[in-house]
Amino acid sequence: MKNKLGLCLLFALGWVGQSLALEPGHLRYSVRALGMGNAYLGVGTDSTALYYNPAGLGLAKVWNFQVLNLEATGSDKLLELAGGDLNSALSNLAGHKVYGDVVVEASAGGPGFAVSTFNGGLLDLKVDNPVVPYAQFLAYTQRGTVLGFAGGTDWNWGLSLGQVTREGTSGSAHIMNLMDQAYIDGVTQNLETKTATLANFGLLRPLKLGMFDEAHLAAVWRGGMDFGLAGQLKPQLDLGFAGKGVLVGMDWILAADWVDLNRANNPEGSYLSHLNLGTELGAWSQPNGTPALALRAGFKGPYPCVGWTLNPPYLPLTLVYASWSEEIGTEAGDVQDSRKSLDLSINF
C-alpha cells in the first residue's frame, strides 16, 4: 500500500514524457477537441482558443465565464494501476504507458478576448524493453496564466501571451525502484523549477463554400517553451480548416488540421500521425454558447476518437467526455495508447 501511495504521489506531481515516445508537443488539451480528433484550429472560440488558435476569439458571439473547470485524463494502464494489483500492473507495463493529466482552471472568454489561469500536472511513464525494464520519465507540475486578443475584418488574427512555471525532473529508473519509497522520496525532493513565456499567433481566413454557412482556413505559429529538465516545446507551425453549417436540423462542424508541419515536436512520426480529422453535431444551443447535447467523432492521427457534451438547460454545469488514443511506438513499430478524458465545468 505504501508503494502504491508513492506512485500516486508521483502522479500528484505529474509525469509527462515528450522525450519518452515523441508525443506531439502541447501545453494544454481541450477535451472537446480530443473528442473530434483534436482538429480544433478553426473551431474553438472560447478560452480554449488560447491554446489552439487565438484568432478564434474573433468569432466568439457570447461571453462565457468558467468559475471552476476540472479536467482529468488517464490511460488504460493508469486506470489499471489505480484500480488493480500494483505488481501485476507493473509487470505488464512493457510497451505501454502510465499516462495521466489533471488540470484545475478558471477562465473568461468572449468576443475578441479571453484569459485563463490554471494549475495541474501530468504523468507519463513508459518501459520499452521487458527484458531490461528501465522506465523513462519526465515529471512536473505546472501553473500559468494566459490571455489573448483577436481582431480583424476580412482576416481574423489573434495573439495569446502567457507565463507558465513548471517544477519537475527527468531521468530513467529500474521499474522496481518505482516500488521503493526511498527512491520516490528522493525524486520528489530534487526538482527543477523554471518559468517560460507562451506566445501563439494565429490567423483565420474566411471561405465561401456552398455546403457550409461559415468556413475558415487556419494557420498558427506556436512559440517555443523551454523548461529545462521539466520538458521542452519547440516552435511549431500548424494549418487547419473548419466548416460550420446545419445537418439534419443540428449544428454541424467538419474540421481537419495538419499539425507540426516543421516536424519540430514529433520528428519521427509518419505524415498520417500529423493529420487530425473531426466532426461534431450539436443541438439546442444554450446562453453560454454550448449546445445542450453534442456528439463528436474523428481521427487523431491514425486512431479513432469519440466524445460528447451534456450542457443541461438552466444549470451552470457542463460535462464533456472524450475517448481517444496517442501513438507511442518507438522501439517496435506503431503502438496505440488508449485514453479517456473528462471535463466538468461550472460556468455561466
Coordinates of C-alpha atoms in Angstrom, one line a residue:
M1 CA 0.0 0.0 0.0
K2 CA 2.8 2.4 0.8
N3 CA 4.4 1.8 -2.5
K4 CA 1.2 2.4 -4.3
L5 CA 0.8 5.7 -2.4
G6 CA 4.3 6.6 -3.5
L7 CA 3.3 6.2 -7.1
C8 CA 0.2 8.2 -6.5
L9 CA 2.5 10.9 -5.1
L10 CA 4.4 10.8 -8.4
F11 CA 1.1 11.2 -10.2
A12 CA 0.2 14.2 -8.0
L13 CA 3.5 15.7 -9.2
G14 CA 2.5 14.9 -12.8
W15 CA 4.6 12.9 -15.2
V16 CA 4.9 13.7 -18.9
G17 CA 7.3 12.3 -21.4
Q18 CA 7.5 14.0 -24.8
S19 CA 11.1 12.7 -24.9
L20 CA 9.9 9.3 -23.9
A21 CA 7.9 8.5 -27.0
L22 CA 7.9 11.6 -29.2
E23 CA 4.3 12.5 -28.5
P24 CA 3.2 15.8 -30.2
G25 CA 4.2 18.7 -28.0
H26 CA 1.3 20.5 -26.3
L27 CA 0.8 22.7 -23.3
R28 CA -3.0 22.2 -22.8
Y29 CA -5.6 20.0 -24.5
S30 CA -9.3 20.7 -24.8
V31 CA -11.5 17.6 -24.0
R32 CA -14.0 18.8 -26.6
A33 CA -11.2 18.9 -29.2
L34 CA -10.0 15.4 -28.3
G35 CA -13.4 14.0 -28.9
M36 CA -13.2 15.2 -32.5
G37 CA -9.7 14.1 -33.3
N38 CA -8.1 17.3 -31.8
A39 CA -9.0 19.0 -35.1
Y40 CA -9.6 22.3 -33.5
L41 CA -7.6 25.2 -35.1
G42 CA -10.7 26.7 -36.8
V43 CA -13.3 25.5 -34.2
G44 CA -12.6 26.9 -30.7
T45 CA -14.0 30.4 -30.0
D46 CA -13.9 30.3 -26.2
S47 CA -10.9 30.3 -23.8
T48 CA -9.6 27.0 -25.2
A49 CA -8.7 29.1 -28.3
L50 CA -5.8 30.5 -26.3
Y51 CA -4.0 27.1 -26.6
Y52 CA -5.0 26.2 -30.1
N53 CA -5.7 29.3 -32.3
P54 CA -6.3 32.7 -30.6
A55 CA -7.8 34.1 -33.8
G56 CA -10.9 32.0 -32.9
L57 CA -11.7 34.6 -30.2
G58 CA -12.6 37.0 -33.0
L59 CA -15.5 34.6 -33.9
A60 CA -16.9 34.4 -30.4
K61 CA -20.5 35.7 -30.1
V62 CA -21.2 35.3 -26.4
W63 CA -19.2 35.6 -23.1
N64 CA -18.5 32.5 -21.1
F65 CA -17.2 32.6 -17.5
Q66 CA -15.8 29.4 -16.0
V67 CA -15.7 29.7 -12.3
L68 CA -14.2 26.3 -11.9
N69 CA -13.1 23.8 -14.6
L70 CA -11.8 20.4 -13.7
E71 CA -10.1 18.2 -16.4
A72 CA -8.7 14.7 -16.0
T73 CA -7.2 12.2 -18.4
G74 CA -6.0 8.7 -17.8
S75 CA -4.6 6.0 -20.0
D76 CA -5.9 2.4 -19.7
K77 CA -2.7 1.4 -17.9
L78 CA -3.1 4.2 -15.3
L79 CA -6.7 3.1 -14.6
E80 CA -5.4 -0.5 -14.3
L81 CA -2.7 0.7 -11.9
A82 CA -5.1 2.7 -9.8
G83 CA -7.7 0.0 -9.5
G84 CA -5.9 -3.3 -9.5
D85 CA -2.8 -5.1 -8.2
L86 CA 0.3 -3.0 -8.3
N87 CA 2.8 -5.8 -9.0
S88 CA 0.6 -7.2 -11.8
A89 CA 0.2 -3.8 -13.4
L90 CA 3.9 -3.1 -13.3
S91 CA 4.8 -6.5 -14.8
N92 CA 2.5 -5.8 -17.8
L93 CA 3.7 -2.3 -18.4
A94 CA 6.3 -3.0 -21.1
G95 CA 5.4 -1.4 -24.4
H96 CA 2.6 0.7 -22.7
K97 CA 2.3 3.9 -20.9
V98 CA 1.1 5.1 -17.5
Y99 CA -0.2 8.5 -18.6
G100 CA -2.4 11.0 -16.7
D101 CA -3.3 14.6 -16.8
V102 CA -5.1 16.7 -14.2
V103 CA -5.9 20.4 -14.6
V104 CA -7.8 22.9 -12.4
E105 CA -8.7 26.1 -14.3
A106 CA -10.7 29.3 -14.1
S107 CA -11.3 31.4 -17.3
A108 CA -13.3 34.0 -19.1
G109 CA -13.8 34.5 -22.8
G110 CA -15.9 36.5 -25.2
P111 CA -15.7 38.4 -28.5
G112 CA -12.1 39.3 -29.1
F113 CA -10.7 38.5 -25.6
A114 CA -10.0 35.6 -23.2
V115 CA -8.0 34.9 -20.1
S116 CA -7.2 31.6 -18.4
T117 CA -5.4 30.7 -15.2
F118 CA -4.6 27.0 -14.5
N119 CA -2.7 24.6 -12.2
G120 CA -2.1 21.0 -12.8
G121 CA 0.2 18.1 -13.5
L122 CA 0.9 15.3 -16.0
L123 CA 2.0 11.7 -15.8
D124 CA 3.9 9.9 -18.5
L125 CA 5.9 6.7 -17.6
K126 CA 7.0 4.1 -20.2
V127 CA 9.0 0.9 -20.4
D128 CA 10.1 -0.1 -23.9
N129 CA 12.1 -3.3 -23.2
P130 CA 10.6 -6.1 -21.0
V131 CA 14.0 -7.8 -20.7
V132 CA 15.7 -4.7 -19.4
P133 CA 12.8 -3.0 -17.6
Y134 CA 14.0 0.6 -17.2
A135 CA 11.3 3.3 -17.1
Q136 CA 12.0 6.6 -18.8
F137 CA 10.2 9.5 -17.2
L138 CA 9.8 13.3 -17.0
A139 CA 7.8 14.6 -14.1
Y140 CA 6.3 18.0 -13.5
T141 CA 3.5 20.2 -12.1
Q142 CA 2.7 23.4 -14.0
R143 CA 0.8 26.6 -13.3
G144 CA 0.2 29.6 -15.6
T145 CA -1.9 32.5 -16.7
V146 CA -2.6 33.1 -20.4
L147 CA -4.5 35.9 -22.1
G148 CA -5.4 36.6 -25.7
F149 CA -6.7 39.2 -28.1
A150 CA -8.2 38.9 -31.6
G151 CA -9.4 41.3 -34.3
G152 CA -9.6 41.9 -38.0
T153 CA -12.3 42.2 -40.7
D154 CA -11.7 40.0 -43.8
W155 CA -8.9 38.2 -42.0
N156 CA -9.1 37.4 -38.3
W157 CA -5.9 37.5 -36.3
G158 CA -5.2 36.5 -32.7
L159 CA -2.3 36.6 -30.2
S160 CA -2.1 34.7 -26.9
L161 CA 0.6 35.5 -24.4
G162 CA 1.3 34.0 -21.0
Q163 CA 3.7 32.8 -18.4
V164 CA 4.0 29.2 -17.3
T165 CA 6.0 27.7 -14.4
R166 CA 6.9 24.1 -14.2
E167 CA 8.5 22.1 -11.4
G168 CA 9.9 18.7 -12.2
T169 CA 12.7 16.4 -13.2
S170 CA 13.6 13.8 -15.8
G171 CA 15.6 10.6 -16.0
S172 CA 15.3 6.8 -16.0
A173 CA 15.0 4.1 -13.4
H174 CA 14.6 0.4 -13.0
I175 CA 10.9 -0.4 -12.7
M176 CA 11.5 -2.0 -9.3
N177 CA 12.8 1.4 -8.0
L178 CA 9.3 2.7 -8.5
M179 CA 8.2 0.4 -5.7
D180 CA 10.9 1.8 -3.4
Q181 CA 9.6 4.5 -1.1
A182 CA 13.1 5.9 -0.5
Y183 CA 13.7 6.3 -4.2
I184 CA 10.4 8.0 -4.8
D185 CA 11.1 10.4 -1.9
G186 CA 14.5 11.2 -3.4
V187 CA 12.9 12.0 -6.8
T188 CA 10.3 14.3 -5.3
Q189 CA 12.9 16.2 -3.3
N190 CA 15.2 17.0 -6.3
L191 CA 13.1 19.0 -8.7
E192 CA 14.0 21.9 -11.1
T193 CA 11.7 24.9 -11.3
K194 CA 11.7 27.0 -14.5
T195 CA 9.4 29.7 -16.0
A196 CA 8.8 30.1 -19.7
T197 CA 6.8 32.6 -21.8
L198 CA 4.0 31.4 -24.1
A199 CA 3.4 33.3 -27.4
N200 CA 1.0 31.9 -30.0
F201 CA -0.1 33.8 -33.2
G202 CA -3.0 32.7 -35.4
L203 CA -4.9 33.6 -38.5
L204 CA -8.3 32.7 -39.8
R205 CA -9.2 33.4 -43.5
P206 CA -13.0 33.1 -44.3
L207 CA -14.0 30.9 -47.3
K208 CA -17.2 30.7 -49.3
L209 CA -18.3 27.1 -49.6
G210 CA -21.8 26.2 -50.6
M211 CA -22.2 23.3 -48.1
F212 CA -21.2 25.4 -45.1
D213 CA -22.8 28.6 -43.6
E214 CA -19.3 29.5 -42.4
A215 CA -15.8 28.2 -43.3
H216 CA -12.3 29.2 -42.5
L217 CA -8.7 28.3 -43.2
A218 CA -6.5 28.5 -40.1
A219 CA -2.7 29.0 -39.6
V220 CA -1.0 29.0 -36.2
W221 CA 2.6 29.6 -35.1
R222 CA 3.3 28.4 -31.6
G223 CA 6.4 29.8 -29.9
G224 CA 8.8 27.5 -28.1
M225 CA 8.9 27.0 -24.3
D226 CA 12.0 25.6 -22.6
F227 CA 11.5 24.3 -19.0
G228 CA 14.9 22.6 -18.7
L229 CA 14.6 19.2 -17.0
A230 CA 10.8 19.7 -16.9
G231 CA 10.4 19.5 -20.6
Q232 CA 10.5 21.5 -23.8
L233 CA 8.1 22.6 -26.5
K234 CA 9.7 23.6 -29.8
P235 CA 8.3 26.3 -32.1
Q236 CA 5.6 24.7 -34.3
L237 CA 3.6 25.6 -37.4
D238 CA 0.0 24.2 -37.8
L239 CA -2.6 24.6 -40.6
G240 CA -6.3 23.8 -40.5
F241 CA -9.7 24.0 -41.9
A242 CA -13.2 24.2 -40.3
G243 CA -16.6 24.5 -41.8
K244 CA -19.9 25.1 -39.9
G245 CA -23.4 24.5 -41.1
V246 CA -26.7 22.6 -40.4
L247 CA -27.1 18.9 -40.9
V248 CA -30.4 17.0 -40.1
G249 CA -31.5 20.1 -38.1
M250 CA -28.4 20.1 -35.9
D251 CA -25.4 22.4 -35.8
W252 CA -22.6 20.7 -37.7
I253 CA -18.9 21.2 -37.7
L254 CA -16.3 19.5 -40.0
A255 CA -12.6 20.1 -39.3
A256 CA -9.2 19.0 -40.4
D257 CA -5.8 20.0 -39.1
W258 CA -2.3 19.3 -40.2
V259 CA -0.1 19.9 -37.2
D260 CA 3.6 20.3 -36.6
L261 CA 4.4 20.9 -40.3
N262 CA 8.0 21.7 -39.4
R263 CA 8.2 18.4 -37.6
A264 CA 9.8 20.0 -34.5
N265 CA 7.9 18.2 -31.7
N266 CA 7.2 14.9 -33.4
P267 CA 10.0 14.4 -36.0
E268 CA 9.8 10.6 -36.1
G269 CA 6.0 10.4 -36.6
S270 CA 4.5 9.5 -40.0
Y271 CA 2.7 12.2 -42.0
L272 CA -0.6 10.5 -41.1
S273 CA 0.2 11.0 -37.4
H274 CA 0.3 14.8 -38.0
L275 CA -3.2 14.8 -39.6
N276 CA -6.3 15.3 -37.4
L277 CA -9.9 14.9 -38.6
G278 CA -13.1 15.5 -36.7
T279 CA -16.8 16.3 -36.8
E280 CA -19.4 17.5 -34.3
L281 CA -23.2 17.5 -34.2
G282 CA -24.8 19.8 -31.6
A283 CA -28.4 20.7 -30.6
W284 CA -30.2 23.3 -28.5
S285 CA -27.5 25.9 -28.1
Q286 CA -27.6 27.5 -24.6
P287 CA -26.8 31.0 -23.4
N288 CA -23.2 30.0 -22.6
G289 CA -22.6 29.3 -26.3
T290 CA -22.5 25.5 -25.8
P291 CA -25.2 23.0 -27.1
A292 CA -27.2 21.1 -24.6
L293 CA -26.2 17.9 -26.4
A294 CA -23.3 17.3 -28.7
L295 CA -21.8 14.2 -30.3
R296 CA -18.3 14.0 -31.8
A297 CA -16.1 11.7 -33.7
G298 CA -12.8 11.9 -35.6
F299 CA -9.3 10.6 -36.0
K300 CA -6.2 11.9 -34.2
G301 CA -3.6 10.6 -36.5
P302 CA -4.5 7.0 -37.4
Y303 CA -6.6 6.4 -34.3
P304 CA -10.4 7.0 -33.9
C305 CA -11.8 9.3 -31.2
V306 CA -15.3 9.8 -29.9
G307 CA -16.8 12.3 -27.5
W308 CA -19.9 14.0 -26.2
T309 CA -21.1 17.1 -24.2
L310 CA -24.0 17.4 -21.8
N311 CA -24.9 21.1 -21.0
P312 CA -28.3 20.9 -19.2
P313 CA -30.5 24.0 -19.6
Y314 CA -30.9 26.2 -16.5
L315 CA -27.9 24.6 -14.8
P316 CA -24.4 26.2 -14.7
L317 CA -22.8 22.8 -15.4
T318 CA -21.2 21.4 -18.5
L319 CA -19.8 17.8 -18.8
V320 CA -17.5 16.8 -21.6
Y321 CA -16.1 13.4 -22.3
A322 CA -13.6 12.0 -24.9
S323 CA -12.2 8.6 -25.7
W324 CA -9.0 9.0 -27.8
S325 CA -5.6 7.5 -28.5
E326 CA -2.0 8.6 -28.9
E327 CA 0.8 6.9 -30.9
I328 CA 3.6 5.9 -28.5
G329 CA 5.6 3.3 -30.5
T330 CA 9.3 4.0 -30.7
E331 CA 11.0 0.6 -30.5
A332 CA 8.8 -1.9 -32.2
G333 CA 6.5 -0.1 -34.6
D334 CA 3.2 1.6 -34.1
V335 CA 1.6 1.2 -30.6
Q336 CA -1.8 2.6 -29.7
D337 CA -2.2 4.1 -26.2
S338 CA -6.0 4.4 -25.4
R339 CA -7.0 7.2 -23.1
K340 CA -10.2 8.7 -21.5
S341 CA -10.7 12.4 -20.7
L342 CA -13.4 14.1 -18.6
D343 CA -14.1 17.8 -18.2
L344 CA -16.5 19.2 -15.6
S345 CA -17.2 23.0 -15.7
I346 CA -19.1 25.3 -13.5
N347 CA -19.9 28.2 -15.8
F348 CA -22.3 30.9 -16.9

